[in-house]
């Protein structure tokens, strides 16, 4: 059994490549990252095929203060992998790629008789864009902003139809495909594992020290940070601090002008981010749309209670009021109540944090590999490959 993976970014497929290699099931790993950038991952160089010129171009764009257009990035990476796959003399059983970045690759794989998998870490693109259009219009009055700016939608839709299987990380994402007529046989739920090597540490905190709430995410509208900021300002808790790592649109920057809000809008190294997980008292991800919510799982690995919404896919893994709180979206009062509960009862926060830690431990790389192996088995209609 041999699996070829393609990934245009640093994401969970790197950990999957590690696990497949350990079981002699990795065939190729196509990426933009040169081998030295993968030093934190146990992936042998012989499996890695890096599109280094694209990595260099992406880096230069970032240095110039610009982002490479998604459409261009997708086309370049996809055509590179498709070209490599066309002339690859090995014969993988399955080719798996990230949604939006693998259409040409899937077409080449199909011609070679290879089974194909689209890895979609978010809900169906139509569902996601409709939800974001609604959210942005609610907050700004601007209509259809997300859908008109998205350049990969048609490519994603074509990938969904072409692939033999689609992998999603949660029932939230799964249901968005089911509601659009996709067959159960094509859809597969594989919960993700933590990406960063977050561990718990024993932090001795004086009860008089500031209560620290951490929130991490890039997309202000998707992550629901408007509602968190509103809730935090209305609470106005003494001896409390909100550490918010995001980029806030200028039209909402006034929300950050509050003594107990510390906004971090620059890049944090993995070590610095892990330290924030370890030092905070609780973590909040009040997303309007979140296919999984890796950041919340990483907070759980640091033994922190999590506040998430029903639209955060990882809520599948937890129980409301046990490892944290599961709230309706856009509910400022519910966010306030959850924060206040943890603020006023530090013992409860620690108890929930311990439950969160024990819960996260069950979703290890080993469990992730077992689950995804079952998916591969279904696609190929074979016996389990896990013990190969």
Tab-separated table of C-alpha atoms in Angstrom:
chain	number	residue	atom	x	y	z
A	1	UNK	CA	0.000	0.000	0.000
A	2	UNK	CA	1.490	3.308	-1.107
A	3	UNK	CA	0.041	6.802	-0.623
A	4	UNK	CA	1.202	9.954	-2.424
A	5	UNK	CA	0.458	13.218	-0.604
A	6	UNK	CA	0.491	16.742	-1.999
A	7	UNK	CA	0.395	19.807	0.238
A	8	UNK	CA	0.927	23.444	-0.755
A	9	UNK	CA	1.189	24.647	2.861
A	10	UNK	CA	2.279	23.647	6.344
A	11	UNK	CA	-0.679	21.648	7.604
A	12	UNK	CA	-1.783	18.278	8.989
A	13	UNK	CA	-0.602	16.387	5.895
A	14	UNK	CA	2.954	16.822	7.168
A	15	UNK	CA	2.098	14.753	10.249
A	16	UNK	CA	0.242	12.285	8.049
A	17	UNK	CA	3.362	11.896	5.904
A	18	UNK	CA	5.363	11.112	9.054
A	19	UNK	CA	2.920	8.439	10.109
A	20	UNK	CA	2.636	6.819	6.696
A	21	UNK	CA	6.412	6.738	6.357
A	22	UNK	CA	6.715	4.985	9.725
A	23	UNK	CA	4.437	2.271	8.340
A	24	UNK	CA	6.216	2.084	4.981
A	25	UNK	CA	3.084	3.408	3.276
A	26	UNK	CA	4.373	6.787	2.038
A	27	UNK	CA	5.145	6.874	-1.684
A	28	UNK	CA	5.827	10.554	-2.408
A	29	UNK	CA	5.329	13.838	-0.590
A	30	UNK	CA	4.998	16.887	-2.847
A	31	UNK	CA	5.410	20.257	-1.131
A	32	UNK	CA	6.716	23.775	-1.711
A	33	UNK	CA	9.065	23.516	1.260
A	34	UNK	CA	12.746	22.643	0.804
A	35	UNK	CA	13.946	19.799	2.954
A	36	UNK	CA	15.656	22.013	5.541
A	37	UNK	CA	12.279	23.650	6.276
A	38	UNK	CA	10.909	20.225	7.190
A	39	UNK	CA	13.499	19.581	9.893
A	40	UNK	CA	10.814	19.415	12.589
A	41	UNK	CA	9.132	16.535	10.781
A	42	UNK	CA	10.431	12.990	10.551
A	43	UNK	CA	10.084	12.649	6.781
A	44	UNK	CA	13.017	11.085	4.927
A	45	UNK	CA	14.362	13.290	2.104
A	46	UNK	CA	13.952	10.467	-0.422
A	47	UNK	CA	10.166	10.897	-0.241
A	48	UNK	CA	10.166	14.689	-0.499
A	49	UNK	CA	9.776	16.502	-3.822
A	50	UNK	CA	9.888	20.244	-3.240
A	51	UNK	CA	8.781	23.003	-5.615
A	52	UNK	CA	11.515	25.291	-4.342
A	53	UNK	CA	11.091	28.036	-6.924
A	54	UNK	CA	7.469	28.491	-5.835
A	55	UNK	CA	8.603	28.625	-2.204
A	56	UNK	CA	11.127	31.320	-3.133
A	57	UNK	CA	8.526	33.337	-5.045
A	58	UNK	CA	6.100	33.080	-2.135
A	59	UNK	CA	8.799	34.227	0.295
A	60	UNK	CA	9.682	37.220	-1.897
A	61	UNK	CA	6.028	38.245	-2.061
A	62	UNK	CA	5.807	38.154	1.727
A	63	UNK	CA	9.008	40.190	2.081
A	64	UNK	CA	7.501	42.763	-0.271
A	65	UNK	CA	4.419	42.990	1.931
A	66	UNK	CA	2.178	41.209	-0.560
A	67	UNK	CA	0.506	37.824	-0.859
A	68	UNK	CA	0.823	35.707	-3.966
A	69	UNK	CA	-2.683	35.461	-5.487
A	70	UNK	CA	-4.327	32.182	-4.474
A	71	UNK	CA	-5.294	31.422	-8.059
A	72	UNK	CA	-1.688	31.723	-9.249
A	73	UNK	CA	-0.278	29.810	-6.289
A	74	UNK	CA	-2.789	27.021	-6.816
A	75	UNK	CA	-2.184	26.766	-10.562
A	76	UNK	CA	1.608	26.679	-10.245
A	77	UNK	CA	1.671	24.081	-7.473
A	78	UNK	CA	-1.018	21.883	-9.016
A	79	UNK	CA	0.595	21.834	-12.461
A	80	UNK	CA	3.988	21.074	-10.923
A	81	UNK	CA	2.640	18.058	-9.034
A	82	UNK	CA	0.601	16.886	-12.039
A	83	UNK	CA	3.710	17.054	-14.229
A	84	UNK	CA	5.784	15.138	-11.679
A	85	UNK	CA	3.071	12.530	-11.221
A	86	UNK	CA	2.716	12.051	-14.979
A	87	UNK	CA	6.337	10.896	-15.237
A	88	UNK	CA	6.647	9.208	-11.834
A	89	UNK	CA	7.581	5.572	-12.387
A	90	UNK	CA	6.148	4.467	-9.064
A	91	UNK	CA	2.525	3.372	-8.850
A	92	UNK	CA	0.821	4.710	-5.716
A	93	UNK	CA	-2.560	3.296	-4.778
A	94	UNK	CA	-3.935	6.663	-3.677
A	95	UNK	CA	-3.136	10.324	-4.361
A	96	UNK	CA	-4.390	12.774	-1.722
A	97	UNK	CA	-4.295	16.566	-2.023
A	98	UNK	CA	-5.605	19.743	-0.417
A	99	UNK	CA	-8.862	21.166	-1.716
A	100	UNK	CA	-8.307	23.972	-4.217
A	101	UNK	CA	-4.789	22.834	-5.087
A	102	UNK	CA	-5.087	19.446	-6.761
A	103	UNK	CA	-7.505	19.383	-9.735
A	104	UNK	CA	-4.883	18.744	-12.441
A	105	UNK	CA	-3.169	16.270	-10.130
A	106	UNK	CA	-6.422	14.329	-9.721
A	107	UNK	CA	-6.916	14.242	-13.483
A	108	UNK	CA	-3.457	12.770	-14.059
A	109	UNK	CA	-3.983	10.247	-11.262
A	110	UNK	CA	-7.307	9.184	-12.759
A	111	UNK	CA	-5.681	8.579	-16.146
A	112	UNK	CA	-3.121	6.361	-14.424
A	113	UNK	CA	-5.799	4.369	-12.627
A	114	UNK	CA	-4.909	5.756	-9.198
A	115	UNK	CA	-7.624	6.406	-6.595
A	116	UNK	CA	-8.001	10.048	-5.585
A	117	UNK	CA	-8.789	11.831	-2.321
A	118	UNK	CA	-9.555	15.502	-1.711
A	119	UNK	CA	-8.662	16.673	1.792
A	120	UNK	CA	-11.123	19.438	2.707
A	121	UNK	CA	-10.432	20.873	6.157
A	122	UNK	CA	-13.427	23.237	5.917
A	123	UNK	CA	-17.115	22.908	5.008
A	124	UNK	CA	-18.342	22.763	1.410
A	125	UNK	CA	-17.151	25.937	-0.290
A	126	UNK	CA	-20.691	27.061	-1.229
A	127	UNK	CA	-21.832	26.734	2.392
A	128	UNK	CA	-18.740	28.493	3.698
A	129	UNK	CA	-18.933	31.449	1.325
A	130	UNK	CA	-22.658	31.936	1.921
A	131	UNK	CA	-22.045	32.018	5.679
A	132	UNK	CA	-19.171	34.480	5.333
A	133	UNK	CA	-21.167	36.697	2.963
A	134	UNK	CA	-23.920	36.802	5.576
A	135	UNK	CA	-21.494	37.613	8.388
A	136	UNK	CA	-19.666	40.385	6.548
A	137	UNK	CA	-22.951	41.960	5.472
A	138	UNK	CA	-24.173	41.887	9.086
A	139	UNK	CA	-21.073	43.716	10.302
A	140	UNK	CA	-20.252	46.035	7.397
A	141	UNK	CA	-23.281	46.211	5.106
A	142	UNK	CA	-21.153	45.020	2.180
A	143	UNK	CA	-22.884	42.299	0.137
A	144	UNK	CA	-21.321	39.171	-1.400
A	145	UNK	CA	-17.812	40.187	-0.376
A	146	UNK	CA	-16.471	36.702	0.355
A	147	UNK	CA	-17.991	34.991	-2.680
A	148	UNK	CA	-16.923	37.657	-5.174
A	149	UNK	CA	-13.334	37.702	-3.913
A	150	UNK	CA	-12.854	33.932	-3.790
A	151	UNK	CA	-10.967	32.716	-6.860
A	152	UNK	CA	-10.777	28.950	-6.274
A	153	UNK	CA	-14.457	28.071	-5.871
A	154	UNK	CA	-14.974	26.578	-9.338
A	155	UNK	CA	-11.787	24.559	-9.030
A	156	UNK	CA	-12.866	23.212	-5.651
A	157	UNK	CA	-16.281	22.202	-6.966
A	158	UNK	CA	-14.643	20.328	-9.847
A	159	UNK	CA	-12.332	18.540	-7.392
A	160	UNK	CA	-15.281	17.464	-5.235
A	161	UNK	CA	-16.952	15.860	-8.246
A	162	UNK	CA	-13.816	14.237	-9.655
A	163	UNK	CA	-12.378	12.715	-6.477
A	164	UNK	CA	-13.129	9.154	-5.434
A	165	UNK	CA	-13.378	10.306	-1.823
A	166	UNK	CA	-13.530	13.486	0.241
A	167	UNK	CA	-12.055	13.686	3.735
A	168	UNK	CA	-13.412	16.259	6.200
A	169	UNK	CA	-12.448	16.726	9.871
A	170	UNK	CA	-15.853	17.102	11.536
A	171	UNK	CA	-19.594	16.487	11.413
A	172	UNK	CA	-20.000	20.234	10.878
A	173	UNK	CA	-18.117	20.013	7.580
A	174	UNK	CA	-19.614	16.621	6.729
A	175	UNK	CA	-23.177	17.907	7.022
A	176	UNK	CA	-22.450	20.789	4.644
A	177	UNK	CA	-21.630	18.237	1.940
A	178	UNK	CA	-24.558	15.971	2.809
A	179	UNK	CA	-26.941	18.912	2.486
A	180	UNK	CA	-25.674	19.377	-1.069
A	181	UNK	CA	-26.410	15.833	-2.127
A	182	UNK	CA	-23.072	14.111	-1.623
A	183	UNK	CA	-23.234	10.372	-0.974
A	184	UNK	CA	-22.173	8.940	2.382
A	185	UNK	CA	-19.907	6.549	0.501
A	186	UNK	CA	-17.826	9.453	-0.779
A	187	UNK	CA	-17.620	11.387	2.509
A	188	UNK	CA	-15.295	10.474	5.352
A	189	UNK	CA	-14.796	12.122	8.753
A	190	UNK	CA	-11.229	12.057	10.067
A	191	UNK	CA	-10.714	14.292	13.140
A	192	UNK	CA	-7.350	16.021	13.097
A	193	UNK	CA	-4.601	15.848	15.672
A	194	UNK	CA	-2.619	18.770	17.025
A	195	UNK	CA	-0.028	20.189	14.650
A	196	UNK	CA	2.317	21.962	17.070
A	197	UNK	CA	4.185	20.109	19.775
A	198	UNK	CA	2.196	21.684	22.598
A	199	UNK	CA	2.690	20.191	26.049
A	200	UNK	CA	1.361	21.064	29.462
A	201	UNK	CA	3.562	22.639	32.093
A	202	UNK	CA	2.946	23.277	35.751
A	203	UNK	CA	2.467	27.011	36.102
A	204	UNK	CA	2.253	28.276	39.661
A	205	UNK	CA	-0.098	31.239	39.520
A	206	UNK	CA	-1.051	33.526	42.350
A	207	UNK	CA	-4.825	33.922	42.532
A	208	UNK	CA	-4.255	37.662	42.459
A	209	UNK	CA	-2.507	37.415	39.103
A	210	UNK	CA	-4.356	38.490	35.993
A	211	UNK	CA	-6.768	36.013	34.480
A	212	UNK	CA	-5.497	35.429	30.935
A	213	UNK	CA	-7.784	34.510	28.050
A	214	UNK	CA	-6.105	33.604	24.749
A	215	UNK	CA	-7.641	33.798	21.271
A	216	UNK	CA	-5.749	32.897	18.088
A	217	UNK	CA	-6.756	33.090	14.427
A	218	UNK	CA	-6.234	35.063	11.239
A	219	UNK	CA	-9.632	35.786	9.698
A	220	UNK	CA	-11.439	38.355	11.858
A	221	UNK	CA	-14.867	37.671	10.360
A	222	UNK	CA	-14.623	33.864	10.241
A	223	UNK	CA	-13.241	33.591	13.764
A	224	UNK	CA	-16.072	35.583	15.337
A	225	UNK	CA	-13.657	37.932	17.090
A	226	UNK	CA	-16.071	40.846	16.823
A	227	UNK	CA	-18.338	39.088	19.339
A	228	UNK	CA	-15.453	38.162	21.634
A	229	UNK	CA	-14.174	41.746	21.714
A	230	UNK	CA	-17.660	43.058	22.371
A	231	UNK	CA	-18.170	40.543	25.189
A	232	UNK	CA	-14.793	41.311	26.752
A	233	UNK	CA	-15.359	45.055	26.734
A	234	UNK	CA	-18.813	44.679	28.275
A	235	UNK	CA	-17.457	42.424	31.037
A	236	UNK	CA	-14.643	44.861	31.882
A	237	UNK	CA	-13.173	42.449	34.422
A	238	UNK	CA	-10.529	43.662	36.887
A	239	UNK	CA	-7.211	41.806	36.887
A	240	UNK	CA	-7.945	40.153	33.565
A	241	UNK	CA	-6.255	40.229	30.190
A	242	UNK	CA	-7.311	39.155	26.694
A	243	UNK	CA	-4.404	38.142	24.465
A	244	UNK	CA	-5.674	38.317	20.888
A	245	UNK	CA	-3.467	37.116	18.070
A	246	UNK	CA	-5.155	38.221	14.833
A	247	UNK	CA	-5.387	40.972	12.239
A	248	UNK	CA	-8.305	43.340	12.826
A	249	UNK	CA	-9.769	45.373	9.919
A	250	UNK	CA	-9.271	49.132	10.290
A	251	UNK	CA	-13.014	49.683	10.586
A	252	UNK	CA	-12.995	47.624	13.801
A	253	UNK	CA	-9.633	48.668	15.223
A	254	UNK	CA	-11.312	50.857	17.847
A	255	UNK	CA	-12.460	47.654	19.565
A	256	UNK	CA	-8.834	47.030	20.509
A	257	UNK	CA	-8.586	50.347	22.332
A	258	UNK	CA	-9.203	48.872	25.769
A	259	UNK	CA	-6.770	48.588	28.695
A	260	UNK	CA	-7.083	44.826	29.198
A	261	UNK	CA	-6.806	43.848	25.512
A	262	UNK	CA	-3.366	42.954	24.183
A	263	UNK	CA	-3.444	42.610	20.396
A	264	UNK	CA	-0.613	40.690	18.753
A	265	UNK	CA	-0.786	41.235	15.006
A	266	UNK	CA	2.721	40.127	14.088
A	267	UNK	CA	4.046	36.658	13.405
A	268	UNK	CA	4.630	34.529	16.479
A	269	UNK	CA	7.164	31.731	16.361
A	270	UNK	CA	5.888	28.288	17.260
A	271	UNK	CA	7.793	28.484	20.534
A	272	UNK	CA	6.196	31.819	21.453
A	273	UNK	CA	2.715	30.611	20.549
A	274	UNK	CA	3.143	27.405	22.532
A	275	UNK	CA	4.235	29.510	25.504
A	276	UNK	CA	1.026	31.551	25.234
A	277	UNK	CA	-1.013	28.342	25.292
A	278	UNK	CA	0.821	27.249	28.429
A	279	UNK	CA	0.494	30.554	30.292
A	280	UNK	CA	-3.158	31.374	29.616
A	281	UNK	CA	-6.027	30.329	31.888
A	282	UNK	CA	-8.498	29.596	29.097
A	283	UNK	CA	-8.807	29.659	25.315
A	284	UNK	CA	-11.625	31.081	23.190
A	285	UNK	CA	-12.455	30.344	19.540
A	286	UNK	CA	-15.928	31.841	18.908
A	287	UNK	CA	-15.881	31.118	15.171
A	288	UNK	CA	-18.708	31.706	12.737
A	289	UNK	CA	-17.109	29.052	10.529
A	290	UNK	CA	-14.367	26.614	11.522
A	291	UNK	CA	-13.991	23.262	9.782
A	292	UNK	CA	-12.061	21.882	12.734
A	293	UNK	CA	-10.273	24.356	15.019
A	294	UNK	CA	-6.721	23.115	15.475
A	295	UNK	CA	-5.871	25.994	17.811
A	296	UNK	CA	-8.480	24.845	20.332
A	297	UNK	CA	-7.077	21.308	20.304
A	298	UNK	CA	-3.591	22.686	20.887
A	299	UNK	CA	-4.902	24.670	23.860
A	300	UNK	CA	-6.391	21.445	25.229
A	301	UNK	CA	-2.957	19.818	24.911
A	302	UNK	CA	-1.727	22.531	27.293
A	303	UNK	CA	-4.535	21.588	29.721
A	304	UNK	CA	-6.673	24.673	29.133
A	305	UNK	CA	-10.486	24.816	29.042
A	306	UNK	CA	-11.847	25.911	25.667
A	307	UNK	CA	-14.766	28.134	24.712
A	308	UNK	CA	-15.952	27.305	21.188
A	309	UNK	CA	-19.119	27.592	19.112
A	310	UNK	CA	-21.325	24.982	17.478
A	311	UNK	CA	-19.662	25.906	14.179
A	312	UNK	CA	-16.212	24.900	15.392
A	313	UNK	CA	-15.797	21.365	14.078
A	314	UNK	CA	-13.642	20.081	16.934
A	315	UNK	CA	-16.616	20.425	19.266
A	316	UNK	CA	-17.283	16.814	18.174
A	317	UNK	CA	-14.464	15.836	20.532
A	318	UNK	CA	-15.702	17.548	23.688
A	319	UNK	CA	-18.734	17.715	25.960
A	320	UNK	CA	-20.311	21.034	26.885
A	321	UNK	CA	-19.416	22.111	30.437
A	322	UNK	CA	-16.832	19.325	30.781
A	323	UNK	CA	-13.753	20.330	28.773
A	324	UNK	CA	-15.125	23.809	28.226
A	325	UNK	CA	-18.197	25.405	26.683
A	326	UNK	CA	-19.973	24.958	23.333
A	327	UNK	CA	-21.962	28.076	22.441
A	328	UNK	CA	-24.264	29.305	19.676
A	329	UNK	CA	-22.576	31.550	17.131
A	330	UNK	CA	-22.785	35.348	17.499
A	331	UNK	CA	-23.990	35.089	21.108
A	332	UNK	CA	-22.245	37.807	23.105
A	333	UNK	CA	-24.127	36.997	26.312
A	334	UNK	CA	-23.119	33.325	26.146
A	335	UNK	CA	-19.479	34.294	25.622
A	336	UNK	CA	-19.639	36.651	28.595
A	337	UNK	CA	-21.211	34.002	30.826
A	338	UNK	CA	-18.587	31.383	29.907
A	339	UNK	CA	-15.666	33.735	30.476
A	340	UNK	CA	-17.121	34.939	33.768
A	341	UNK	CA	-17.627	31.364	34.993
A	342	UNK	CA	-13.962	30.517	34.433
A	343	UNK	CA	-12.801	33.882	35.777
A	344	UNK	CA	-14.730	33.531	39.035
A	345	UNK	CA	-13.962	29.848	39.614
A	346	UNK	CA	-10.299	29.111	38.924
A	347	UNK	CA	-10.655	25.635	40.433
A	348	UNK	CA	-13.356	24.831	37.880
A	349	UNK	CA	-11.140	26.209	35.115
A	350	UNK	CA	-8.332	23.892	36.206
A	351	UNK	CA	-10.732	20.941	36.430
A	352	UNK	CA	-12.006	21.605	32.911
A	353	UNK	CA	-8.434	22.069	31.714
A	354	UNK	CA	-7.491	18.650	33.076
A	355	UNK	CA	-10.496	17.097	31.332
A	356	UNK	CA	-9.479	18.870	28.120
A	357	UNK	CA	-5.947	17.512	28.430
A	358	UNK	CA	-7.150	13.937	28.901
A	359	UNK	CA	-9.543	14.331	25.973
A	360	UNK	CA	-6.846	15.624	23.606
A	361	UNK	CA	-4.542	12.727	24.461
A	362	UNK	CA	-7.071	10.346	22.904
A	363	UNK	CA	-6.630	12.035	19.519
A	364	UNK	CA	-2.988	11.161	18.948
A	365	UNK	CA	-1.144	10.581	15.693
A	366	UNK	CA	-1.747	6.880	16.268
A	367	UNK	CA	-5.517	7.372	16.419
A	368	UNK	CA	-5.446	9.704	13.415
A	369	UNK	CA	-3.604	7.079	11.384
A	370	UNK	CA	-6.017	4.337	12.422
A	371	UNK	CA	-8.982	6.428	11.327
A	372	UNK	CA	-7.533	7.499	7.994
A	373	UNK	CA	-6.329	3.968	7.287
A	374	UNK	CA	-9.925	2.817	7.580
A	375	UNK	CA	-10.801	5.403	4.929
A	376	UNK	CA	-8.064	4.161	2.604
A	377	UNK	CA	-9.305	0.615	3.141
A	378	UNK	CA	-12.822	1.660	2.137
A	379	UNK	CA	-11.609	3.458	-0.978
A	380	UNK	CA	-9.615	0.450	-2.143
A	381	UNK	CA	-12.111	-2.107	-0.865
A	382	UNK	CA	-9.314	-3.996	0.838
A	383	UNK	CA	-8.514	-5.353	4.259
A	384	UNK	CA	-6.980	-2.979	6.779
A	385	UNK	CA	-3.525	-1.713	5.834
A	386	UNK	CA	-2.775	-0.457	9.334
A	387	UNK	CA	-0.539	-3.364	10.268
A	388	UNK	CA	1.547	-3.328	7.089
